[in-house]
Structures are given as structure tokens and as C-alpha cells.
PDB file of C-alpha atoms and ligand atoms in Angstrom:
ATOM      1  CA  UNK A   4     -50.808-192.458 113.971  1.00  0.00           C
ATOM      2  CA  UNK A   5     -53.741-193.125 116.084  1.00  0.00           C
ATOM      3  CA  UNK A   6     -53.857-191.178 119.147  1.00  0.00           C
ATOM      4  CA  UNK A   7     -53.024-193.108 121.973  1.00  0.00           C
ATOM      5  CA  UNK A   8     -55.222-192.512 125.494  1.00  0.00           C
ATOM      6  CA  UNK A   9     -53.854-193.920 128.820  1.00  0.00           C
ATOM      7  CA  UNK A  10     -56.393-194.711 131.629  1.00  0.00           C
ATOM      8  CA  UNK A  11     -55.808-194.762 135.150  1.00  0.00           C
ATOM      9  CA  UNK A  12     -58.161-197.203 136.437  1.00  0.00           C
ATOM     10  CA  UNK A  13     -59.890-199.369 139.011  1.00  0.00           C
ATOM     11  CA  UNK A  14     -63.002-198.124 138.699  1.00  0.00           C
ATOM     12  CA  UNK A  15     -66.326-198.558 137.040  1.00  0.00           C
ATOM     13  CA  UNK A  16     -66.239-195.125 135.582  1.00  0.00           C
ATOM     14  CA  UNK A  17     -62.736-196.410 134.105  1.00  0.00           C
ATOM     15  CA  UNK A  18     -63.976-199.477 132.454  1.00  0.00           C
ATOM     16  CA  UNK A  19     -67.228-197.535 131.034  1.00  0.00           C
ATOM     17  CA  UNK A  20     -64.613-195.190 129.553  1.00  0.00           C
ATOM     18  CA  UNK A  21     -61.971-197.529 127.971  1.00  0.00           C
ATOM     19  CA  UNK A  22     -65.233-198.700 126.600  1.00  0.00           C
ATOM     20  CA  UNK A  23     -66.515-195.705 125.295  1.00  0.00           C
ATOM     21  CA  UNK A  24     -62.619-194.751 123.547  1.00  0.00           C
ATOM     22  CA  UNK A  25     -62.378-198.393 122.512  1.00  0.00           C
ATOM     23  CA  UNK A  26     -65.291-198.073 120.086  1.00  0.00           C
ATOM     24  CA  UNK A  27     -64.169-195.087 119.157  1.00  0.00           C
ATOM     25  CA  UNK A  28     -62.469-195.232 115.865  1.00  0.00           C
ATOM     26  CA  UNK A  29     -58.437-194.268 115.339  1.00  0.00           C
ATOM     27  CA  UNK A  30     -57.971-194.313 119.428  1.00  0.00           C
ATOM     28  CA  UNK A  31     -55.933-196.402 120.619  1.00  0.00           C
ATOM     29  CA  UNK A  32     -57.125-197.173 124.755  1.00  0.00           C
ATOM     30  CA  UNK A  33     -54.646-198.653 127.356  1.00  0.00           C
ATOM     31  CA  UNK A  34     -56.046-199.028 130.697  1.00  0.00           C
ATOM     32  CA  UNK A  35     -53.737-199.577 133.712  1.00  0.00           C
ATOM     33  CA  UNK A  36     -54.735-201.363 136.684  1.00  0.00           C
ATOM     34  CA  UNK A  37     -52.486-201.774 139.946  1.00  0.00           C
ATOM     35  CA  UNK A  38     -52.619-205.510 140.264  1.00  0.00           C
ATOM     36  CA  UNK A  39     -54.787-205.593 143.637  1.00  0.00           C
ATOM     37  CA  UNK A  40     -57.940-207.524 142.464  1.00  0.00           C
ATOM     38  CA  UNK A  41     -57.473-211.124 141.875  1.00  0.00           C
ATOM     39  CA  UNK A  42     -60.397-211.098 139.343  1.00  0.00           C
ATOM     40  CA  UNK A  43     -60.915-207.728 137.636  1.00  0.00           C
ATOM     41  CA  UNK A  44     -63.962-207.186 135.316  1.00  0.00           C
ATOM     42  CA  UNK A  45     -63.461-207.438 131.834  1.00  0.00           C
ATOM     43  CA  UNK A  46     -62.074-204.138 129.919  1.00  0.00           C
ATOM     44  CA  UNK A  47     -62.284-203.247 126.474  1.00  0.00           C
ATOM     45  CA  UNK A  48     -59.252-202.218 124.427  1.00  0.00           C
ATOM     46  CA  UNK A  49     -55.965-202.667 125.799  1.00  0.00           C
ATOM     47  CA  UNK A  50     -54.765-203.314 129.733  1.00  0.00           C
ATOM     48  CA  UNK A  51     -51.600-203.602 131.604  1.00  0.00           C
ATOM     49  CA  UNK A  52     -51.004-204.419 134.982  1.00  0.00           C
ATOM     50  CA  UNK A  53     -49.236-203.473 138.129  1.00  0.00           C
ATOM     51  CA  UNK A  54     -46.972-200.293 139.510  1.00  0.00           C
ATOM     52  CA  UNK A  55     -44.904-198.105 136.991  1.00  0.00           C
ATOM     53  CA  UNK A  56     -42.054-197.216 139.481  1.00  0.00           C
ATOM     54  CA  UNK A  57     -43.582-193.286 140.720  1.00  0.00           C
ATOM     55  CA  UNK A  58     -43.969-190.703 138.788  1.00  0.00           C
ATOM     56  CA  UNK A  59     -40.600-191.123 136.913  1.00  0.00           C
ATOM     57  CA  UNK A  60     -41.682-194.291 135.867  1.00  0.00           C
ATOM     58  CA  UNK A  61     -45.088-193.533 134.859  1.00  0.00           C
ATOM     59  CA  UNK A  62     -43.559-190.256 132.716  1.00  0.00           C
ATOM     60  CA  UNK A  63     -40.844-192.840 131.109  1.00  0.00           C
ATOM     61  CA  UNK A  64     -43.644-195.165 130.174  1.00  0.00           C
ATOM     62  CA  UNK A  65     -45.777-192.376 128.545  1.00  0.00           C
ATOM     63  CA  UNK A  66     -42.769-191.364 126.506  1.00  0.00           C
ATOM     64  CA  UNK A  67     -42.250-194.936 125.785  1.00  0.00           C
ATOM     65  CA  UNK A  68     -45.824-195.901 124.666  1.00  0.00           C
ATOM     66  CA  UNK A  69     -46.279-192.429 122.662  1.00  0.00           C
ATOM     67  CA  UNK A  70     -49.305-191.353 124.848  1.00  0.00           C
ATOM     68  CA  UNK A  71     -51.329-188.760 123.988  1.00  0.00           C
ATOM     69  CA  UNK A  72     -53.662-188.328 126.777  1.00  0.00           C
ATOM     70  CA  UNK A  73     -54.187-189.185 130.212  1.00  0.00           C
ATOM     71  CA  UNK A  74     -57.236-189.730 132.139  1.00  0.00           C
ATOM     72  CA  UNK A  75     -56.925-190.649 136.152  1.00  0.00           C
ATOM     73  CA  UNK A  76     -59.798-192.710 136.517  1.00  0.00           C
ATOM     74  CA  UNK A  77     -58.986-194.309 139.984  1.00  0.00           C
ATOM     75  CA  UNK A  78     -60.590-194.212 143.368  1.00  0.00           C
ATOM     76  CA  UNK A  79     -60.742-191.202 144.936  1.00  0.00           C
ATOM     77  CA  UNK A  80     -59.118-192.110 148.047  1.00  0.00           C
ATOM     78  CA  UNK A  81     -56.109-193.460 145.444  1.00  0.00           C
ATOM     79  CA  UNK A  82     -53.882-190.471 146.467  1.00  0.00           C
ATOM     80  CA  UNK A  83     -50.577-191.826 145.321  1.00  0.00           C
ATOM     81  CA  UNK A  84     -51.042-192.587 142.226  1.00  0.00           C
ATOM     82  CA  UNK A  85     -52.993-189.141 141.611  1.00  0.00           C
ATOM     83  CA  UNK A  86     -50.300-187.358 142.723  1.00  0.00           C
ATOM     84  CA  UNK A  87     -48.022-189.310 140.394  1.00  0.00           C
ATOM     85  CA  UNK A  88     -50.200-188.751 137.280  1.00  0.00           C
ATOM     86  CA  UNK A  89     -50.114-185.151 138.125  1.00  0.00           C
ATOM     87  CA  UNK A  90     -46.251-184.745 137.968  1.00  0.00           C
ATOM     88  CA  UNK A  91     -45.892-186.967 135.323  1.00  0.00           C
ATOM     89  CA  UNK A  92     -48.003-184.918 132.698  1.00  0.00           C
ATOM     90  CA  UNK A  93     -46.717-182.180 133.931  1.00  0.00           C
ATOM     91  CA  UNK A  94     -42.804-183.565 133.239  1.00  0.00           C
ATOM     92  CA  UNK A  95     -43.922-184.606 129.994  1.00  0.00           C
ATOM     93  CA  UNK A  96     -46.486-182.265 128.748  1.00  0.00           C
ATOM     94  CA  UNK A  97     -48.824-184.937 128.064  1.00  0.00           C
ATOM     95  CA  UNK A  98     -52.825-183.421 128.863  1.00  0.00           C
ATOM     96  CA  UNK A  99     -54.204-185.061 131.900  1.00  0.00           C
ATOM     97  CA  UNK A 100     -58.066-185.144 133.415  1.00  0.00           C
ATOM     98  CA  UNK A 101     -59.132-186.524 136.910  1.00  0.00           C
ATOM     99  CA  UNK A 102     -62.012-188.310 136.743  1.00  0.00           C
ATOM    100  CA  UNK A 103     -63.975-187.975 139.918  1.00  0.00           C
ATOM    101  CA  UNK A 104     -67.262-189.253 140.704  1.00  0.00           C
ATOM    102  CA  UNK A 105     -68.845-186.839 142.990  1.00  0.00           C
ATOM    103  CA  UNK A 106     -68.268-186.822 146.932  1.00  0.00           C
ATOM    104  CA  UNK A 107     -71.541-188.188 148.675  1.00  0.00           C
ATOM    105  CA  UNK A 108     -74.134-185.722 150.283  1.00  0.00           C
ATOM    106  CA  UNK A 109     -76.102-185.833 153.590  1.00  0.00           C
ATOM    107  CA  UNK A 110     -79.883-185.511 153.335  1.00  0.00           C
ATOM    108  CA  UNK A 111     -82.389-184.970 155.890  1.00  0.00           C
ATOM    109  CA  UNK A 112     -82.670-187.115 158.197  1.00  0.00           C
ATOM    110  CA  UNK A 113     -78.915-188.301 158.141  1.00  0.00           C
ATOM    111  CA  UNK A 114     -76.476-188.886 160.997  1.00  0.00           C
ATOM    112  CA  UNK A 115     -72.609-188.307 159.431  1.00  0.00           C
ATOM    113  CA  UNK A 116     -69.942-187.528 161.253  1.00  0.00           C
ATOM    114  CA  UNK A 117     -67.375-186.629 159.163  1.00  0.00           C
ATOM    115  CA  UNK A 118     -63.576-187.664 159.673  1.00  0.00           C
ATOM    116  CA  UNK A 119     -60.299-186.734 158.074  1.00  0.00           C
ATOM    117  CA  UNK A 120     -58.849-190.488 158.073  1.00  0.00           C
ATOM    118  CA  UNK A 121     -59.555-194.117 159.320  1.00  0.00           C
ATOM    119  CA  UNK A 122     -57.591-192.747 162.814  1.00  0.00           C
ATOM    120  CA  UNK A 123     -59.978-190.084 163.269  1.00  0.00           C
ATOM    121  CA  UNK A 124     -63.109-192.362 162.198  1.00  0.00           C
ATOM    122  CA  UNK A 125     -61.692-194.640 164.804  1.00  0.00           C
ATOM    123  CA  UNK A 126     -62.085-192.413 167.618  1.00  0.00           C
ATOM    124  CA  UNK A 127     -65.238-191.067 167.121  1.00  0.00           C
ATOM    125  CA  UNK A 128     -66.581-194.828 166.997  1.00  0.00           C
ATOM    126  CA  UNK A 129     -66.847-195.418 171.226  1.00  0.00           C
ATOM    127  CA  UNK A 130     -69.731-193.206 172.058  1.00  0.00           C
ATOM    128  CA  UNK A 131     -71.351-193.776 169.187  1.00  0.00           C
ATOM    129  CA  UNK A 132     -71.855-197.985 168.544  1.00  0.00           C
ATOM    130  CA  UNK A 133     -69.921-200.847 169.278  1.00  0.00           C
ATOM    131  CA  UNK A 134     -71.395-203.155 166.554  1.00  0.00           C
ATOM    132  CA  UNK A 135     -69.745-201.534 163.668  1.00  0.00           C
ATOM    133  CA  UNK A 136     -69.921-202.054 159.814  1.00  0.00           C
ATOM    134  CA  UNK A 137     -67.065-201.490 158.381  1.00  0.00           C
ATOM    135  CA  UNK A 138     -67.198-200.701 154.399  1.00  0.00           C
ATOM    136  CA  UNK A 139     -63.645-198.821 154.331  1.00  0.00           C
ATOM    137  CA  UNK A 140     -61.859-201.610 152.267  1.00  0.00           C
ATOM    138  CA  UNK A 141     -59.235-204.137 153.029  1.00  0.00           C
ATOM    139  CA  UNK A 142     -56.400-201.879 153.833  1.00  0.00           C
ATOM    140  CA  UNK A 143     -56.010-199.553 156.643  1.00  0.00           C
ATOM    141  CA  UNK A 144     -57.706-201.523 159.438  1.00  0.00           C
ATOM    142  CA  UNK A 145     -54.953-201.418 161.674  1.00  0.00           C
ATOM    143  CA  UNK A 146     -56.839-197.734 162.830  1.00  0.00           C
ATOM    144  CA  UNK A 147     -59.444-199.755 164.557  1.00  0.00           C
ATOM    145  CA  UNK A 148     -57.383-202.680 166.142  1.00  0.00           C
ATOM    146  CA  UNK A 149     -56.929-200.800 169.447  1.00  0.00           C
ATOM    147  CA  UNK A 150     -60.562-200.037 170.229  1.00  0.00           C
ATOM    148  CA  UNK A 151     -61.834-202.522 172.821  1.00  0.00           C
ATOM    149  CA  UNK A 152     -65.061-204.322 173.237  1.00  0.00           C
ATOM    150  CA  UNK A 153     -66.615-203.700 169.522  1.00  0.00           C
ATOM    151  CA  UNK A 154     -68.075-206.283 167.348  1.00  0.00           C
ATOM    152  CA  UNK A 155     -66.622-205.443 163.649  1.00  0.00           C
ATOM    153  CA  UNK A 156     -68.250-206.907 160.776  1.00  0.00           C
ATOM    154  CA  UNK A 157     -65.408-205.732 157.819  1.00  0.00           C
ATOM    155  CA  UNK A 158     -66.946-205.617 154.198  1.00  0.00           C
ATOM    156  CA  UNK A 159     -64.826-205.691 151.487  1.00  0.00           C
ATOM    157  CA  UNK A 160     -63.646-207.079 147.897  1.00  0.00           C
ATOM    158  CA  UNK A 161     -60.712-208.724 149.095  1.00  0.00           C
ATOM    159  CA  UNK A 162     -59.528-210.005 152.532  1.00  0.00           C
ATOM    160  CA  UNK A 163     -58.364-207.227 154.419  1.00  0.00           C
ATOM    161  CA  UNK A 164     -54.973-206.936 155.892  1.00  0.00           C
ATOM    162  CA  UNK A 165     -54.192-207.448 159.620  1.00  0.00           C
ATOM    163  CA  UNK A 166     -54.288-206.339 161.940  1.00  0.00           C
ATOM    164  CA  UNK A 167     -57.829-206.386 162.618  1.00  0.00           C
ATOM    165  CA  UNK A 168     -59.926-205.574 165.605  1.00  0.00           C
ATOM    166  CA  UNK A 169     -59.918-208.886 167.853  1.00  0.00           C
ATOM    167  CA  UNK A 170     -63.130-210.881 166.976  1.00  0.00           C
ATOM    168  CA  UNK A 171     -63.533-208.981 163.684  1.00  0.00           C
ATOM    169  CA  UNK A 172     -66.071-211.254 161.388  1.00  0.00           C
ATOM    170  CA  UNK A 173     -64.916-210.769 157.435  1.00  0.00           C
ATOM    171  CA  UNK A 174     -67.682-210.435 154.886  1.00  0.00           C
ATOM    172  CA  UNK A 175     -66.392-210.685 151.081  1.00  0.00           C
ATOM    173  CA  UNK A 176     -68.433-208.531 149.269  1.00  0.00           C
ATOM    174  CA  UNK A 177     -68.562-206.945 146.167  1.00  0.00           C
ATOM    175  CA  UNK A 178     -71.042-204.500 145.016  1.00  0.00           C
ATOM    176  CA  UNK A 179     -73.451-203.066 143.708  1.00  0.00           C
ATOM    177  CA  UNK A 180     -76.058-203.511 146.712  1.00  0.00           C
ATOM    178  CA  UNK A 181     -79.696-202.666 146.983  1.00  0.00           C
ATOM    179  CA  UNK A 182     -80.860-200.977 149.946  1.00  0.00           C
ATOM    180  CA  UNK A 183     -83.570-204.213 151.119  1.00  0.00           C
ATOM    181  CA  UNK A 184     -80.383-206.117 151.309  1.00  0.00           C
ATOM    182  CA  UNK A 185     -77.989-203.625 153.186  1.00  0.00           C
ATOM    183  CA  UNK A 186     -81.204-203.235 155.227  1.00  0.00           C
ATOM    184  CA  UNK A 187     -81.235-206.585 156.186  1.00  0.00           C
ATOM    185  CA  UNK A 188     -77.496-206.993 156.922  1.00  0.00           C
ATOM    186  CA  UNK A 189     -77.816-203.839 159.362  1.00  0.00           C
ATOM    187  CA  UNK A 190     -80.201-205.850 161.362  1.00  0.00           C
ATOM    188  CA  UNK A 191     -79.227-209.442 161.361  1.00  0.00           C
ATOM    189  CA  UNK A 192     -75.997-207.828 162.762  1.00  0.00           C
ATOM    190  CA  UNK A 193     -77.214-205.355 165.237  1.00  0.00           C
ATOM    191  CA  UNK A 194     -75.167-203.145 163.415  1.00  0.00           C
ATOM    192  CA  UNK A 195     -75.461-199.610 165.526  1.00  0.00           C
ATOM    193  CA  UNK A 196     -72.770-197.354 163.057  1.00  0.00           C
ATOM    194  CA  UNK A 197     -71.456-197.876 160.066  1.00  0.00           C
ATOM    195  CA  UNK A 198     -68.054-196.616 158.750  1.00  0.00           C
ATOM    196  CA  UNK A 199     -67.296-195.097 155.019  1.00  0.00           C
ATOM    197  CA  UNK A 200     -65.090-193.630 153.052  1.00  0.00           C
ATOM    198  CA  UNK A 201     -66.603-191.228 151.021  1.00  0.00           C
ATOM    199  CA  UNK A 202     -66.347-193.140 147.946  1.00  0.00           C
ATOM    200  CA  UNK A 203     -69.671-191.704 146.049  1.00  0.00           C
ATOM    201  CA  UNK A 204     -71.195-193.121 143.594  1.00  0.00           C
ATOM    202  CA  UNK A 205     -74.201-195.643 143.023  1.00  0.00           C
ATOM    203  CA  UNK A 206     -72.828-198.851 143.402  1.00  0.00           C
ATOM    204  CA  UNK A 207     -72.230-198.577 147.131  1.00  0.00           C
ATOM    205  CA  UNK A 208     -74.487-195.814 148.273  1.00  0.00           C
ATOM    206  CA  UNK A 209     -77.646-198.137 149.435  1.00  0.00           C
ATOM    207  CA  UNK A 210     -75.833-198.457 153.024  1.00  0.00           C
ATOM    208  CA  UNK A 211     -76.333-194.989 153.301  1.00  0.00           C
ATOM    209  CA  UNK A 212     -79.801-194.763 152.605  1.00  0.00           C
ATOM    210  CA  UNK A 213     -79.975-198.027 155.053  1.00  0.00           C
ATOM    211  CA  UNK A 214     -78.543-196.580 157.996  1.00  0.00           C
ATOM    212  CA  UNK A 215     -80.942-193.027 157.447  1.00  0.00           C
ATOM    213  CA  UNK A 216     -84.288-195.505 157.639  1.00  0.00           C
ATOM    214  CA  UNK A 217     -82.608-197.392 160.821  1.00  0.00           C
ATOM    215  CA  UNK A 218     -81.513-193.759 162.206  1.00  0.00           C
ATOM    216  CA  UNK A 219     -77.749-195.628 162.221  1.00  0.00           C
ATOM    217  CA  UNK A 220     -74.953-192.896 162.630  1.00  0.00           C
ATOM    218  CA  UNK A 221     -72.163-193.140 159.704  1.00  0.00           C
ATOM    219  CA  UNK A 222     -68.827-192.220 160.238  1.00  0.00           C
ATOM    220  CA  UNK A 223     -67.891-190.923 156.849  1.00  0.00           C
ATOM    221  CA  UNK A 224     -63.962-190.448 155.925  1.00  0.00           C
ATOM    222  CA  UNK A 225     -63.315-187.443 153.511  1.00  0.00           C
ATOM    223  CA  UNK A 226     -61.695-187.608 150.644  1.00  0.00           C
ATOM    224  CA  UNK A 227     -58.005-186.780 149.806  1.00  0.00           C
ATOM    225  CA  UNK A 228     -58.203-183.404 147.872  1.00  0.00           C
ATOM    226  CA  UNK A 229     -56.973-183.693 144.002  1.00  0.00           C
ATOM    227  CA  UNK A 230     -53.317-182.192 143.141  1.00  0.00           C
ATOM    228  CA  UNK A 231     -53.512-177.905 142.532  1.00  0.00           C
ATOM    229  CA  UNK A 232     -54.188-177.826 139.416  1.00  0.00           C
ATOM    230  CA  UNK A 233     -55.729-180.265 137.677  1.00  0.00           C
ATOM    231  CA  UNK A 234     -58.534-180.685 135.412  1.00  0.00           C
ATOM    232  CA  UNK A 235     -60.989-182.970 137.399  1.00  0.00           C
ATOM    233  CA  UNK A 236     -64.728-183.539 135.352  1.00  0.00           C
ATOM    234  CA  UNK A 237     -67.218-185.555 137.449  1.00  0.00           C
ATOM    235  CA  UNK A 238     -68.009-188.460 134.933  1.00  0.00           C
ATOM    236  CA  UNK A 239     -67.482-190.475 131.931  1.00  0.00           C
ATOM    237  CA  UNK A 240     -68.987-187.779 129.392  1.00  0.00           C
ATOM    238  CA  UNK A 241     -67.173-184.820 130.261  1.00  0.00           C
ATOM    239  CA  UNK A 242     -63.886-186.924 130.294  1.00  0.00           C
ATOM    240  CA  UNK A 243     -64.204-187.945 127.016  1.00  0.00           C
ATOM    241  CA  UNK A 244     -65.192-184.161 126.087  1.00  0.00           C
ATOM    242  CA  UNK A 245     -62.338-182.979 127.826  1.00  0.00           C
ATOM    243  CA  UNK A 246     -59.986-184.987 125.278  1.00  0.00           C
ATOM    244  CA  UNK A 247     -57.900-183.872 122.905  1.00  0.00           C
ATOM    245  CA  UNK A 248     -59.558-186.220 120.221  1.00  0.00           C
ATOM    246  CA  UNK A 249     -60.289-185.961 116.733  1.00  0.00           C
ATOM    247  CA  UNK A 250     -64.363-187.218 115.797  1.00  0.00           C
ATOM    248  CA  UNK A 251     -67.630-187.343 118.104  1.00  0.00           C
ATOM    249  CA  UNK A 252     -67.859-189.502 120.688  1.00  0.00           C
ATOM    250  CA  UNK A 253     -69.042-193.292 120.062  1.00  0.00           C
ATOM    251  CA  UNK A 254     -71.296-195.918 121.575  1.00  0.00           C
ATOM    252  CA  UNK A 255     -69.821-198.716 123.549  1.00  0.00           C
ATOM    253  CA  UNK A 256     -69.509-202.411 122.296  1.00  0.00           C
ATOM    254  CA  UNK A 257     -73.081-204.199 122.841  1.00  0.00           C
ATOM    255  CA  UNK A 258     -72.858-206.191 125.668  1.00  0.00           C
TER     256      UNK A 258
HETATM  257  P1  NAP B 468     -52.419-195.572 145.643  1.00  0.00           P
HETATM  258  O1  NAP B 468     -52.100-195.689 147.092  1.00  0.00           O
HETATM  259  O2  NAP B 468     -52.736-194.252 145.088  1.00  0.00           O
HETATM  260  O3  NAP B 468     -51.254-196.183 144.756  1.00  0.00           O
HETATM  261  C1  NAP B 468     -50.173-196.912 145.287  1.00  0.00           C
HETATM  262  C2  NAP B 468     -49.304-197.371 144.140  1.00  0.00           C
HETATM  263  O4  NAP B 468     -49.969-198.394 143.384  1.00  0.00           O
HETATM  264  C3  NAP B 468     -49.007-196.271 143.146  1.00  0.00           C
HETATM  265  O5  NAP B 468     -47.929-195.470 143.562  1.00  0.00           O
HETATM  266  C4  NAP B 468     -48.714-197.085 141.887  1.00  0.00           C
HETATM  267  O6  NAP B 468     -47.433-197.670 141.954  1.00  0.00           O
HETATM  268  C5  NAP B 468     -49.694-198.226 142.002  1.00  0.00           C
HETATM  269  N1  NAP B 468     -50.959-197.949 141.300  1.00  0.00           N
HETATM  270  C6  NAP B 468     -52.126-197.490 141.822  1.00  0.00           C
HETATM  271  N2  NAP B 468     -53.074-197.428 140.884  1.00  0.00           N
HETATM  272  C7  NAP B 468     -52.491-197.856 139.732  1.00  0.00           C
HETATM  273  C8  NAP B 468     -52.965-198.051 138.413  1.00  0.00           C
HETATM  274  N3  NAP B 468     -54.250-197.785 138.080  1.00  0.00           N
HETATM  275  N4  NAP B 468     -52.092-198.522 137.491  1.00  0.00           N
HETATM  276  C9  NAP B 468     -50.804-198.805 137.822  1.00  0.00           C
HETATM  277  N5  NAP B 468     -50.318-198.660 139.058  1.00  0.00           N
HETATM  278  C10 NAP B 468     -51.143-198.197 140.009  1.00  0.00           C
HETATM  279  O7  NAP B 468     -53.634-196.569 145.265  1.00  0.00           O
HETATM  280  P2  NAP B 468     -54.446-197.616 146.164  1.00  0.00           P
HETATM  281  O8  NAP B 468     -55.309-196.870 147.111  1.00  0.00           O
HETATM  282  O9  NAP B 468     -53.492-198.665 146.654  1.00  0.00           O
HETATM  283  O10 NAP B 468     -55.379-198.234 145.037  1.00  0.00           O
HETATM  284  C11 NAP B 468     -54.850-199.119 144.059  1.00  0.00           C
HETATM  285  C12 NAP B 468     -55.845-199.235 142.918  1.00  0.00           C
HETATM  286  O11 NAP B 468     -57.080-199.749 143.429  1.00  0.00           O
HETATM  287  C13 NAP B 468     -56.138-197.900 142.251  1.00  0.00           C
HETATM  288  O12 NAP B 468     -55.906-198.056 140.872  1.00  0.00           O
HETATM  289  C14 NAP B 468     -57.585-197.588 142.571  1.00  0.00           C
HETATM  290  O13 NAP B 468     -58.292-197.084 141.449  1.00  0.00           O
HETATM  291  C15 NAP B 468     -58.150-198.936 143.012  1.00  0.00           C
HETATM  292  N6  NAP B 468     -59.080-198.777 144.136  1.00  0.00           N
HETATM  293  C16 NAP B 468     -58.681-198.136 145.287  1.00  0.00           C
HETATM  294  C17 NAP B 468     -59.588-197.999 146.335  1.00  0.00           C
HETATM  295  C18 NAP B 468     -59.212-197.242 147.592  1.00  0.00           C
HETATM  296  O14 NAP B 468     -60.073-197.110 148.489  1.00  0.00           O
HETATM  297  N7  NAP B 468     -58.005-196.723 147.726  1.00  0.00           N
HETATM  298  C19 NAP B 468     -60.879-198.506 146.199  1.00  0.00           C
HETATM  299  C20 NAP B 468     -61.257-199.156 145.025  1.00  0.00           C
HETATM  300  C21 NAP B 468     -60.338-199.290 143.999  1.00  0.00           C
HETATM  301  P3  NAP B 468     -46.145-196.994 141.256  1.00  0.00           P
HETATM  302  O15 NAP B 468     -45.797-195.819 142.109  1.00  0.00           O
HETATM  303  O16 NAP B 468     -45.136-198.087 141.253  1.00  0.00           O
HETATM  304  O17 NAP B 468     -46.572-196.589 139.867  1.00  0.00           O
END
């Protein structure tokens, strides 16, 4: 039987994966999605949606679906379900890999202040801005709803959750974005810091190198650390070598 690969996903490195295993001949790809974004992008080879029930769940339905392999492709500030996918290959013996996308860096001329969660961003915001960009996604805002007198412009895919800072403006936004026009937002809003997570990757990145030309300070939340002991390979490439699969890897579908 064809082997069967289970990804983790909600992310671009996800669907560039399920593409890569979809044209991949004799693999069968499911990719799993939480059920958060209204409109997800299109995905090659198989998808199911929403919550397996923990980690029991999740184990049941690899046992169920005859899975062969599992690759956590989710955000990296996704710690739940991480830690779920952990114990769950490790109750069933089913091989695991984290894919990661590497952490962001600070270059010269940058201003980061890193932070261990939104409630630690939050309190290093006062001294320094009080028109703040927000890019730490709709959940979670609740950590900023007690700081007085701050002008929040909130960026993200989906309408974030209240509470909300009072006189919060809400900018639906999805990226990628080019630095001219993260440039331009910066300004027309007076923004004076700008709040992360440390999500890496391209697609999101140009506020960074916005805020370094502007000399903005970025409050910039650390990641969750993966489970002890995993396997976690930075990108799509090293995933797929890290696979127990039969065959060389394949092109994607054109288009
Ligand atoms: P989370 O806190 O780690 O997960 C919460 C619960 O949602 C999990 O326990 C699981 O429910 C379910 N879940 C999460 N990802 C799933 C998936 N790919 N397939 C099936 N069920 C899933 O995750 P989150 O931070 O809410 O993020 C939800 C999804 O959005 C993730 O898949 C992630 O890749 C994507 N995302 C997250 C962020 C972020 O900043 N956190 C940003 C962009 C995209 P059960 O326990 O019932 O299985």
C-alpha cells in the first residue's frame, strides 16, 4: 500500500510540501488544518479540517488512517498542537519531523527588544511608543487592553478577538508585504514601535526591515521551544529528506 504522510499545517511551508509529496508517486498526502481561516489557500492532495480531540485523538486517527509519517508543519508559536504531535508519535511509533522555518535575526542597525509572551511585550511598550503596530495575530490581544493612552493599529488575517485596546483601528491583512508598502503604513500611521512574534520567514519580514530604515523599535515575542526530542529540519527539502519514503523527491504540480 502506498505510504500514507500526515501534515500538520497552516503554513506556507505546509502547502509547498503537500505539494511536493502530492506529485510524488505511491504517497498518499493528507494535510490537516485547524479550521481557523475562513478561506484557506488551495492544497494539493488530500485535506481535513478542524481539532482531533488532543493527543489521544490525533494517535487514534493515525491508527485509523494507517499513517506512516508525520510532519508538524504549523506555526511556530502553535504550541499545542506540537506538543500533541509529539506524544502522539511517540504513543504510536509513527516517525515525526517539525518543520520550522528559522527564528528571525537582528542586524545592524536594529532596535529588538525581545519578550517571552504578548504580557511581557505589553509592558515594555510605555517607554518605548504609544502608536503601536501590532502584527501578533488575532488572538491574544487581551495583553494589551490595559495599557492606557496608545493608538493600536492591529494587523492581522482575521478579526482579532476582544478585548482590544480602547480605540484600537483593525487592519485585515494578509501577506506577503514588500518593504515600500510596510514603509508607507509606518508613516501614514505615525507608527513609533511595532510588535512581533517571531514568526520568521519571508512573507512577513519586510516590517522588519521597515522599522530598521525608520529607526522604529520592535518588540519581538520569542518563540515557544519545540518538545525534547524531536526531529525539527528548517524547510521543505530537508523534511521531505527526513522521510521514510521510497523514490527521489518530485517536482510540484505546474501552477
Ligand atoms: P494550537 O494552540 O497549537 O492548537 C490548538 C488546538 O487546535 C490543538 O490542540 C488542535 O486541537 C487544533 N489544531 C491546531 N492546529 C491543527 C491542525 N493543523 N490540524 C488539526 N487541528 C489543529 O494552535 P493555534 O496557535 O491555535 O493555531 C491553529 C492553526 O493556525 C495551526 O495549525 C497553525 O499552523 C496556524 N497558525 C497559527 C499561528 C499562530 O500564531 N499561532 C499563525 C499562523 C497560522 P485538538 O487538540 O482538538 O486536536
Amino acid at each position: 500500500m502506498s505510504p500514507h504522510v500526515l501534515i500538520l499545517g497552516g503554513t506556507t511551508e505546509a502547502r509547498a510540501l503537500a505539494a511536493r509529496l502530492a506529485a510524488r508517486p505511491g504517497v498518499r498526502v493528507t494535510t490537516s488544518l485547524a479550521g481557523r481561516v475562513t478561506r484557506p489557500a488551495a492544497i494539493e492532495g488530500d485535506v481535513r479540517v478542524g481539532g482531533f480531540g488532543g493527543a489521544d485523538g490525533l494517535a487514534a486517527w493515525l491508527r485509523e488512517h494507517q499513517v506512516d509519517a508525520v510532519v508538524d508543519a504549523t506555526h511556530p508559536f502553535a504550541a499545542r498542537i506540537t506538543a500533541n504531535a509529539a506524544r502522539a508519535a511517540a504513543a504510536t511509533g509513527v516517525p515525526a519531523v517539525v518543520l520550522r522555518r528559522p527564528g528571525w535575526r537582528p542586524g545592524p542597525g536594529d532596535r529588538w527588544h525581545p519578550a517571552a509572551s504578548l504580557t511581557e511585550a505589553a509592558a515594555l511598550l510605555p517607554p518605548l511608543g504609544r502608536r503601536v503596530l501590532l502584527t501578533t495575530g488575532r488572538l491574544g490581544l487581551a495583553a494589551f487592553a490595559d495599557l492606557p493612552g496608545l493608538y493600536v493599529l492591529a494587523r492581522s488575517v482575521e478579526p482579532p478577538e476582544p478585548p482590544l485596546p480602547h480605540g484600537t483601528e483593525i487592519l485585515l491583512a494578509r501577506g506577503p508585504f514588500t518593504v515600500a508598502g510596510e514603509r508607507a503604513l509606518l508613516r501614514e500611521h505615525r507608527i513609533d514601535v511595532l510588535v512581533t512574534k517571531d514568526s520568521g520567514g519571508a512573507a512577513t519580514s519586510a516590517k522588519l526591515t521597515a522599522a530598521r530604515e525608520l529607526g522604529l523599535p520592535v518588540v519581538v515575542v520569542r518563540r515557544p521551544p519545540p518538545p525534547e526530542g524531536v526531529t525539527v529540519v528548517p524547510d521543505v527539502l530537508q523534511a521531505l529528506a527526513a522521510l521514510p519514503l521510497p523514490g527521489p523527491a518530485a517536482e510540484p504540480h505546474p501552477g
